[in-house]
PDB file of C-alpha atoms in Angstrom:
ATOM      1  CA  UNK A 142     171.677  77.211  72.132  1.00  0.00           C
ATOM      2  CA  UNK A 143     172.521  74.610  69.487  1.00  0.00           C
ATOM      3  CA  UNK A 144     175.521  74.980  67.192  1.00  0.00           C
ATOM      4  CA  UNK A 145     173.112  75.542  64.296  1.00  0.00           C
ATOM      5  CA  UNK A 146     171.427  78.461  66.085  1.00  0.00           C
ATOM      6  CA  UNK A 147     174.798  79.905  67.081  1.00  0.00           C
ATOM      7  CA  UNK A 148     176.034  79.628  63.490  1.00  0.00           C
ATOM      8  CA  UNK A 149     172.939  81.412  62.179  1.00  0.00           C
ATOM      9  CA  UNK A 150     173.541  84.272  64.602  1.00  0.00           C
ATOM     10  CA  UNK A 151     177.096  84.583  63.245  1.00  0.00           C
ATOM     11  CA  UNK A 152     175.703  84.875  59.715  1.00  0.00           C
ATOM     12  CA  UNK A 153     173.164  87.504  60.773  1.00  0.00           C
ATOM     13  CA  UNK A 154     175.900  89.561  62.379  1.00  0.00           C
ATOM     14  CA  UNK A 155     178.060  89.392  59.248  1.00  0.00           C
ATOM     15  CA  UNK A 156     175.210  90.456  56.993  1.00  0.00           C
ATOM     16  CA  UNK A 157     175.001  93.727  58.922  1.00  0.00           C
ATOM     17  CA  UNK A 158     178.765  94.297  58.797  1.00  0.00           C
ATOM     18  CA  UNK A 159     180.458  95.937  55.822  1.00  0.00           C
ATOM     19  CA  UNK A 160     184.119  96.389  55.013  1.00  0.00           C
ATOM     20  CA  UNK A 161     185.433  97.975  51.826  1.00  0.00           C
ATOM     21  CA  UNK A 162     188.023  95.741  50.193  1.00  0.00           C
ATOM     22  CA  UNK A 163     189.715  95.318  46.841  1.00  0.00           C
ATOM     23  CA  UNK A 164     187.164  92.634  46.019  1.00  0.00           C
ATOM     24  CA  UNK A 165     184.227  94.993  46.466  1.00  0.00           C
ATOM     25  CA  UNK A 166     182.001  95.258  49.489  1.00  0.00           C
ATOM     26  CA  UNK A 167     182.823  92.390  51.809  1.00  0.00           C
ATOM     27  CA  UNK A 168     180.996  91.587  55.035  1.00  0.00           C
ATOM     28  CA  UNK A 169     183.750  90.782  57.465  1.00  0.00           C
ATOM     29  CA  UNK A 170     184.914  90.375  61.046  1.00  0.00           C
ATOM     30  CA  UNK A 171     188.649  90.663  61.683  1.00  0.00           C
ATOM     31  CA  UNK A 172     190.077  88.786  64.651  1.00  0.00           C
ATOM     32  CA  UNK A 173     186.960  86.641  64.987  1.00  0.00           C
ATOM     33  CA  UNK A 174     186.630  84.131  67.836  1.00  0.00           C
ATOM     34  CA  UNK A 175     183.714  81.911  68.864  1.00  0.00           C
ATOM     35  CA  UNK A 176     183.132  78.830  71.015  1.00  0.00           C
ATOM     36  CA  UNK A 177     181.047  75.926  69.703  1.00  0.00           C
ATOM     37  CA  UNK A 178     179.925  72.803  71.539  1.00  0.00           C
ATOM     38  CA  UNK A 179     182.475  70.284  70.314  1.00  0.00           C
ATOM     39  CA  UNK A 180     180.149  67.335  70.905  1.00  0.00           C
ATOM     40  CA  UNK A 181     177.559  68.655  68.432  1.00  0.00           C
ATOM     41  CA  UNK A 182     177.927  68.495  64.644  1.00  0.00           C
ATOM     42  CA  UNK A 183     176.288  71.105  62.441  1.00  0.00           C
ATOM     43  CA  UNK A 184     173.125  69.790  60.827  1.00  0.00           C
ATOM     44  CA  UNK A 185     172.551  72.734  58.455  1.00  0.00           C
ATOM     45  CA  UNK A 186     174.947  71.319  55.869  1.00  0.00           C
ATOM     46  CA  UNK A 187     174.751  69.563  52.526  1.00  0.00           C
ATOM     47  CA  UNK A 188     175.184  66.042  53.854  1.00  0.00           C
ATOM     48  CA  UNK A 189     175.961  64.548  50.440  1.00  0.00           C
ATOM     49  CA  UNK A 190     178.753  67.037  49.861  1.00  0.00           C
ATOM     50  CA  UNK A 191     180.160  66.745  53.392  1.00  0.00           C
ATOM     51  CA  UNK A 192     180.276  62.961  53.051  1.00  0.00           C
ATOM     52  CA  UNK A 193     182.176  63.281  49.765  1.00  0.00           C
ATOM     53  CA  UNK A 194     184.594  65.854  51.155  1.00  0.00           C
ATOM     54  CA  UNK A 195     185.380  63.787  54.251  1.00  0.00           C
ATOM     55  CA  UNK A 196     185.988  60.715  52.085  1.00  0.00           C
ATOM     56  CA  UNK A 197     188.297  62.714  49.818  1.00  0.00           C
ATOM     57  CA  UNK A 198     190.201  64.124  52.795  1.00  0.00           C
ATOM     58  CA  UNK A 199     190.671  60.650  54.224  1.00  0.00           C
ATOM     59  CA  UNK A 200     192.082  59.475  50.883  1.00  0.00           C
ATOM     60  CA  UNK A 201     194.908  62.053  51.315  1.00  0.00           C
ATOM     61  CA  UNK A 202     194.857  62.539  47.521  1.00  0.00           C
ATOM     62  CA  UNK A 203     195.487  66.188  46.605  1.00  0.00           C
ATOM     63  CA  UNK A 204     194.097  65.680  43.090  1.00  0.00           C
ATOM     64  CA  UNK A 205     190.474  66.840  42.977  1.00  0.00           C
ATOM     65  CA  UNK A 206     189.847  64.519  40.022  1.00  0.00           C
ATOM     66  CA  UNK A 207     190.259  61.534  42.343  1.00  0.00           C
ATOM     67  CA  UNK A 208     186.762  62.214  43.736  1.00  0.00           C
ATOM     68  CA  UNK A 209     183.943  62.901  41.228  1.00  0.00           C
ATOM     69  CA  UNK A 210     181.903  64.991  43.694  1.00  0.00           C
ATOM     70  CA  UNK A 211     184.887  67.199  44.534  1.00  0.00           C
ATOM     71  CA  UNK A 212     185.870  67.498  40.871  1.00  0.00           C
ATOM     72  CA  UNK A 213     182.421  68.948  40.113  1.00  0.00           C
ATOM     73  CA  UNK A 214     182.702  71.627  42.783  1.00  0.00           C
ATOM     74  CA  UNK A 215     183.280  75.032  41.172  1.00  0.00           C
ATOM     75  CA  UNK A 216     185.362  76.375  44.067  1.00  0.00           C
ATOM     76  CA  UNK A 217     187.784  73.452  44.079  1.00  0.00           C
ATOM     77  CA  UNK A 218     188.061  73.646  40.270  1.00  0.00           C
ATOM     78  CA  UNK A 219     188.815  77.370  40.419  1.00  0.00           C
ATOM     79  CA  UNK A 220     191.704  77.023  42.892  1.00  0.00           C
ATOM     80  CA  UNK A 221     193.230  73.809  41.470  1.00  0.00           C
ATOM     81  CA  UNK A 222     196.230  73.685  39.171  1.00  0.00           C
ATOM     82  CA  UNK A 223     195.737  72.835  35.516  1.00  0.00           C
ATOM     83  CA  UNK A 224     196.272  69.183  36.417  1.00  0.00           C
ATOM     84  CA  UNK A 225     193.747  69.310  39.285  1.00  0.00           C
ATOM     85  CA  UNK A 226     196.091  69.559  42.257  1.00  0.00           C
ATOM     86  CA  UNK A 227     195.357  71.588  45.397  1.00  0.00           C
ATOM     87  CA  UNK A 228     197.071  72.129  48.735  1.00  0.00           C
ATOM     88  CA  UNK A 229     194.008  71.998  50.979  1.00  0.00           C
ATOM     89  CA  UNK A 230     193.255  68.319  51.199  1.00  0.00           C
ATOM     90  CA  UNK A 231     193.022  68.440  54.984  1.00  0.00           C
ATOM     91  CA  UNK A 232     193.513  64.696  55.313  1.00  0.00           C
ATOM     92  CA  UNK A 233     196.849  65.009  53.519  1.00  0.00           C
ATOM     93  CA  UNK A 234     197.768  67.929  55.793  1.00  0.00           C
ATOM     94  CA  UNK A 235     196.917  65.933  58.892  1.00  0.00           C
ATOM     95  CA  UNK A 236     197.860  62.324  58.188  1.00  0.00           C
ATOM     96  CA  UNK A 237     200.417  62.225  55.389  1.00  0.00           C
ATOM     97  CA  UNK A 238     204.096  61.508  56.197  1.00  0.00           C
ATOM     98  CA  UNK A 239     204.824  64.116  53.496  1.00  0.00           C
ATOM     99  CA  UNK A 240     203.504  66.715  55.959  1.00  0.00           C
ATOM    100  CA  UNK A 241     205.268  65.108  58.950  1.00  0.00           C
ATOM    101  CA  UNK A 242     202.281  63.011  60.151  1.00  0.00           C
ATOM    102  CA  UNK A 243     200.694  65.794  62.187  1.00  0.00           C
ATOM    103  CA  UNK A 244     197.892  63.733  63.743  1.00  0.00           C
ATOM    104  CA  UNK A 245     200.281  60.969  64.766  1.00  0.00           C
ATOM    105  CA  UNK A 246     202.662  63.472  66.363  1.00  0.00           C
ATOM    106  CA  UNK A 247     199.846  65.188  68.280  1.00  0.00           C
ATOM    107  CA  UNK A 248     198.394  61.887  69.477  1.00  0.00           C
ATOM    108  CA  UNK A 249     201.799  60.709  70.704  1.00  0.00           C
ATOM    109  CA  UNK A 250     202.255  63.957  72.625  1.00  0.00           C
ATOM    110  CA  UNK A 251     198.935  63.713  74.451  1.00  0.00           C
ATOM    111  CA  UNK A 252     199.345  59.975  74.988  1.00  0.00           C
ATOM    112  CA  UNK A 253     202.611  60.608  76.816  1.00  0.00           C
ATOM    113  CA  UNK A 254     201.221  63.534  78.822  1.00  0.00           C
ATOM    114  CA  UNK A 255     197.461  64.069  79.151  1.00  0.00           C
ATOM    115  CA  UNK A 256     197.927  67.735  80.059  1.00  0.00           C
ATOM    116  CA  UNK A 257     200.546  68.545  77.423  1.00  0.00           C
ATOM    117  CA  UNK A 258     200.601  71.801  75.472  1.00  0.00           C
ATOM    118  CA  UNK A 259     202.323  70.044  72.557  1.00  0.00           C
ATOM    119  CA  UNK A 260     199.225  68.428  71.010  1.00  0.00           C
ATOM    120  CA  UNK A 261     199.399  70.618  67.905  1.00  0.00           C
ATOM    121  CA  UNK A 262     198.583  69.761  64.279  1.00  0.00           C
ATOM    122  CA  UNK A 263     200.111  72.104  61.676  1.00  0.00           C
ATOM    123  CA  UNK A 264     198.271  72.307  58.365  1.00  0.00           C
ATOM    124  CA  UNK A 265     200.198  75.031  56.561  1.00  0.00           C
ATOM    125  CA  UNK A 266     203.931  75.466  55.903  1.00  0.00           C
ATOM    126  CA  UNK A 267     206.396  78.241  55.028  1.00  0.00           C
ATOM    127  CA  UNK A 268     206.609  77.144  51.384  1.00  0.00           C
ATOM    128  CA  UNK A 269     202.896  77.862  50.953  1.00  0.00           C
ATOM    129  CA  UNK A 270     203.898  81.468  50.238  1.00  0.00           C
ATOM    130  CA  UNK A 271     204.937  80.372  46.750  1.00  0.00           C
ATOM    131  CA  UNK A 272     203.146  77.034  46.394  1.00  0.00           C
ATOM    132  CA  UNK A 273     199.679  78.550  46.759  1.00  0.00           C
ATOM    133  CA  UNK A 274     199.731  79.789  43.135  1.00  0.00           C
ATOM    134  CA  UNK A 275     202.630  78.138  41.295  1.00  0.00           C
ATOM    135  CA  UNK A 276     200.211  76.072  39.130  1.00  0.00           C
ATOM    136  CA  UNK A 277     202.065  72.955  40.264  1.00  0.00           C
ATOM    137  CA  UNK A 278     200.696  72.552  43.772  1.00  0.00           C
ATOM    138  CA  UNK A 279     197.660  74.744  43.069  1.00  0.00           C
ATOM    139  CA  UNK A 280     196.517  77.778  41.111  1.00  0.00           C
ATOM    140  CA  UNK A 281     195.034  79.767  43.996  1.00  0.00           C
ATOM    141  CA  UNK A 282     195.069  77.731  47.217  1.00  0.00           C
ATOM    142  CA  UNK A 283     196.759  79.182  50.283  1.00  0.00           C
ATOM    143  CA  UNK A 284     195.653  76.776  53.031  1.00  0.00           C
ATOM    144  CA  UNK A 285     193.057  78.453  55.271  1.00  0.00           C
ATOM    145  CA  UNK A 286     193.614  76.421  58.437  1.00  0.00           C
ATOM    146  CA  UNK A 287     197.039  77.232  59.863  1.00  0.00           C
ATOM    147  CA  UNK A 288     196.985  74.815  62.804  1.00  0.00           C
ATOM    148  CA  UNK A 289     194.792  73.179  65.422  1.00  0.00           C
ATOM    149  CA  UNK A 290     195.591  72.290  69.016  1.00  0.00           C
ATOM    150  CA  UNK A 291     194.050  70.070  71.678  1.00  0.00           C
ATOM    151  CA  UNK A 292     194.235  70.676  75.420  1.00  0.00           C
ATOM    152  CA  UNK A 293     192.713  68.474  78.130  1.00  0.00           C
ATOM    153  CA  UNK A 294     192.221  69.759  81.654  1.00  0.00           C
ATOM    154  CA  UNK A 295     190.539  68.467  84.820  1.00  0.00           C
ATOM    155  CA  UNK A 296     188.159  71.059  86.246  1.00  0.00           C
ATOM    156  CA  UNK A 297     185.379  70.888  88.829  1.00  0.00           C
ATOM    157  CA  UNK A 298     185.557  67.103  88.962  1.00  0.00           C
ATOM    158  CA  UNK A 299     185.401  66.515  85.188  1.00  0.00           C
ATOM    159  CA  UNK A 300     187.743  66.163  82.237  1.00  0.00           C
ATOM    160  CA  UNK A 301     187.298  68.869  79.586  1.00  0.00           C
ATOM    161  CA  UNK A 302     188.802  69.042  76.104  1.00  0.00           C
ATOM    162  CA  UNK A 303     189.364  72.261  74.155  1.00  0.00           C
ATOM    163  CA  UNK A 304     190.021  71.989  70.422  1.00  0.00           C
ATOM    164  CA  UNK A 305     191.329  75.245  68.937  1.00  0.00           C
ATOM    165  CA  UNK A 306     191.060  75.978  65.211  1.00  0.00           C
ATOM    166  CA  UNK A 307     193.307  78.802  63.959  1.00  0.00           C
ATOM    167  CA  UNK A 308     192.496  80.075  60.460  1.00  0.00           C
ATOM    168  CA  UNK A 309     193.997  82.875  58.408  1.00  0.00           C
ATOM    169  CA  UNK A 310     190.787  83.178  56.363  1.00  0.00           C
ATOM    170  CA  UNK A 311     187.317  81.674  56.683  1.00  0.00           C
ATOM    171  CA  UNK A 312     184.362  82.075  54.349  1.00  0.00           C
ATOM    172  CA  UNK A 313     181.392  81.908  56.715  1.00  0.00           C
ATOM    173  CA  UNK A 314     179.066  80.255  54.188  1.00  0.00           C
ATOM    174  CA  UNK A 315     181.068  77.955  51.915  1.00  0.00           C
ATOM    175  CA  UNK A 316     183.966  77.412  54.311  1.00  0.00           C
ATOM    176  CA  UNK A 317     182.943  77.385  57.954  1.00  0.00           C
ATOM    177  CA  UNK A 318     180.155  74.819  57.740  1.00  0.00           C
ATOM    178  CA  UNK A 319     182.178  72.211  55.856  1.00  0.00           C
ATOM    179  CA  UNK A 320     185.415  72.863  57.739  1.00  0.00           C
ATOM    180  CA  UNK A 321     183.524  72.545  61.018  1.00  0.00           C
ATOM    181  CA  UNK A 322     182.400  69.043  60.088  1.00  0.00           C
ATOM    182  CA  UNK A 323     185.988  68.024  59.360  1.00  0.00           C
ATOM    183  CA  UNK A 324     187.316  69.422  62.613  1.00  0.00           C
ATOM    184  CA  UNK A 325     184.408  67.884  64.544  1.00  0.00           C
ATOM    185  CA  UNK A 326     185.378  64.477  63.131  1.00  0.00           C
ATOM    186  CA  UNK A 327     189.044  64.940  64.064  1.00  0.00           C
ATOM    187  CA  UNK A 328     188.021  66.063  67.540  1.00  0.00           C
ATOM    188  CA  UNK A 329     185.822  63.007  68.095  1.00  0.00           C
ATOM    189  CA  UNK A 330     188.581  60.689  66.847  1.00  0.00           C
ATOM    190  CA  UNK A 331     191.111  62.298  69.167  1.00  0.00           C
ATOM    191  CA  UNK A 332     188.671  62.228  72.107  1.00  0.00           C
ATOM    192  CA  UNK A 333     188.089  58.494  71.646  1.00  0.00           C
ATOM    193  CA  UNK A 334     191.840  57.811  71.489  1.00  0.00           C
ATOM    194  CA  UNK A 335     192.523  59.860  74.635  1.00  0.00           C
ATOM    195  CA  UNK A 336     189.718  58.210  76.596  1.00  0.00           C
ATOM    196  CA  UNK A 337     190.945  54.757  75.612  1.00  0.00           C
ATOM    197  CA  UNK A 338     194.614  55.437  76.370  1.00  0.00           C
ATOM    198  CA  UNK A 339     194.151  57.264  79.660  1.00  0.00           C
ATOM    199  CA  UNK A 340     191.027  55.349  80.761  1.00  0.00           C
ATOM    200  CA  UNK A 341     189.042  58.492  81.438  1.00  0.00           C
ATOM    201  CA  UNK A 342     185.725  59.996  80.352  1.00  0.00           C
ATOM    202  CA  UNK A 343     185.823  63.432  78.750  1.00  0.00           C
ATOM    203  CA  UNK A 344     182.517  65.088  79.597  1.00  0.00           C
ATOM    204  CA  UNK A 345     182.853  68.428  77.837  1.00  0.00           C
ATOM    205  CA  UNK A 346     184.418  69.499  74.553  1.00  0.00           C
ATOM    206  CA  UNK A 347     184.705  73.004  73.121  1.00  0.00           C
ATOM    207  CA  UNK A 348     185.701  73.978  69.608  1.00  0.00           C
ATOM    208  CA  UNK A 349     187.208  77.446  69.807  1.00  0.00           C
ATOM    209  CA  UNK A 350     187.184  78.941  66.315  1.00  0.00           C
ATOM    210  CA  UNK A 351     189.700  81.691  65.545  1.00  0.00           C
ATOM    211  CA  UNK A 352     189.767  83.418  62.153  1.00  0.00           C
ATOM    212  CA  UNK A 353     191.938  86.359  61.164  1.00  0.00           C
ATOM    213  CA  UNK A 354     189.174  87.140  58.672  1.00  0.00           C
ATOM    214  CA  UNK A 355     185.655  85.699  58.838  1.00  0.00           C
ATOM    215  CA  UNK A 356     183.707  86.997  55.874  1.00  0.00           C
ATOM    216  CA  UNK A 357     180.817  86.847  53.444  1.00  0.00           C
ATOM    217  CA  UNK A 358     181.014  88.191  49.902  1.00  0.00           C
ATOM    218  CA  UNK A 359     178.215  90.209  48.336  1.00  0.00           C
ATOM    219  CA  UNK A 360     177.515  87.461  45.822  1.00  0.00           C
ATOM    220  CA  UNK A 361     176.763  85.041  48.689  1.00  0.00           C
ATOM    221  CA  UNK A 362     174.235  87.253  50.459  1.00  0.00           C
ATOM    222  CA  UNK A 363     171.064  86.201  48.632  1.00  0.00           C
ATOM    223  CA  UNK A 364     171.793  82.524  49.302  1.00  0.00           C
ATOM    224  CA  UNK A 365     172.571  83.182  52.959  1.00  0.00           C
ATOM    225  CA  UNK A 366     169.462  85.315  53.469  1.00  0.00           C
ATOM    226  CA  UNK A 367     167.243  82.606  51.946  1.00  0.00           C
ATOM    227  CA  UNK A 368     168.854  80.060  54.254  1.00  0.00           C
ATOM    228  CA  UNK A 369     168.178  82.223  57.313  1.00  0.00           C
ATOM    229  CA  UNK A 370     164.608  82.954  56.266  1.00  0.00           C
ATOM    230  CA  UNK A 371     163.913  79.249  55.810  1.00  0.00           C
TER     231      UNK A 371
END
């Protein structure tokens, strides 16, 4: 099964799940976990938007106005501060010295020890409890990805890499697809670095996706159903 087919099955399952919440009727799975093929991207995405989002992440600029395509996005506009700042520029979270250079730290850990359990990249922070809506860092942006981790093991004569994504909240339509493409890119970058440093070939990669809440809102259903029917 391709990642696209697997993703569509996740959407179908959510459509038939209902959970009463303060926001109305929400289709939700609590404690969700799934395993994707880490070597496959998702193709059922808006490629123009994904390209713009990846470029904005790599700029590490938390101001949505720094990228015209991001600035036009209604979701980013809604969660940004009055000046256009958000917390969830994932490139800033991962690469910026202001967030303790998470990618660099993780790469150093797995460079020193291929089988380490310390290859962890932390996206969120304790101060997010106030900074998610202080209208300085953001107006309504509590970072969804909490952390990711990478583990390499040697099994049955082959090197395997497992990339875990741990999220507090994940919108299955507007969030999962785009976030997957970001994490797939980070995974492939890390894989290439590990193979070069340790002079090995990693033959299998899994992306294990954990979400405390994976959900669809009622207002998304018509769009999702049309996508599945097509």
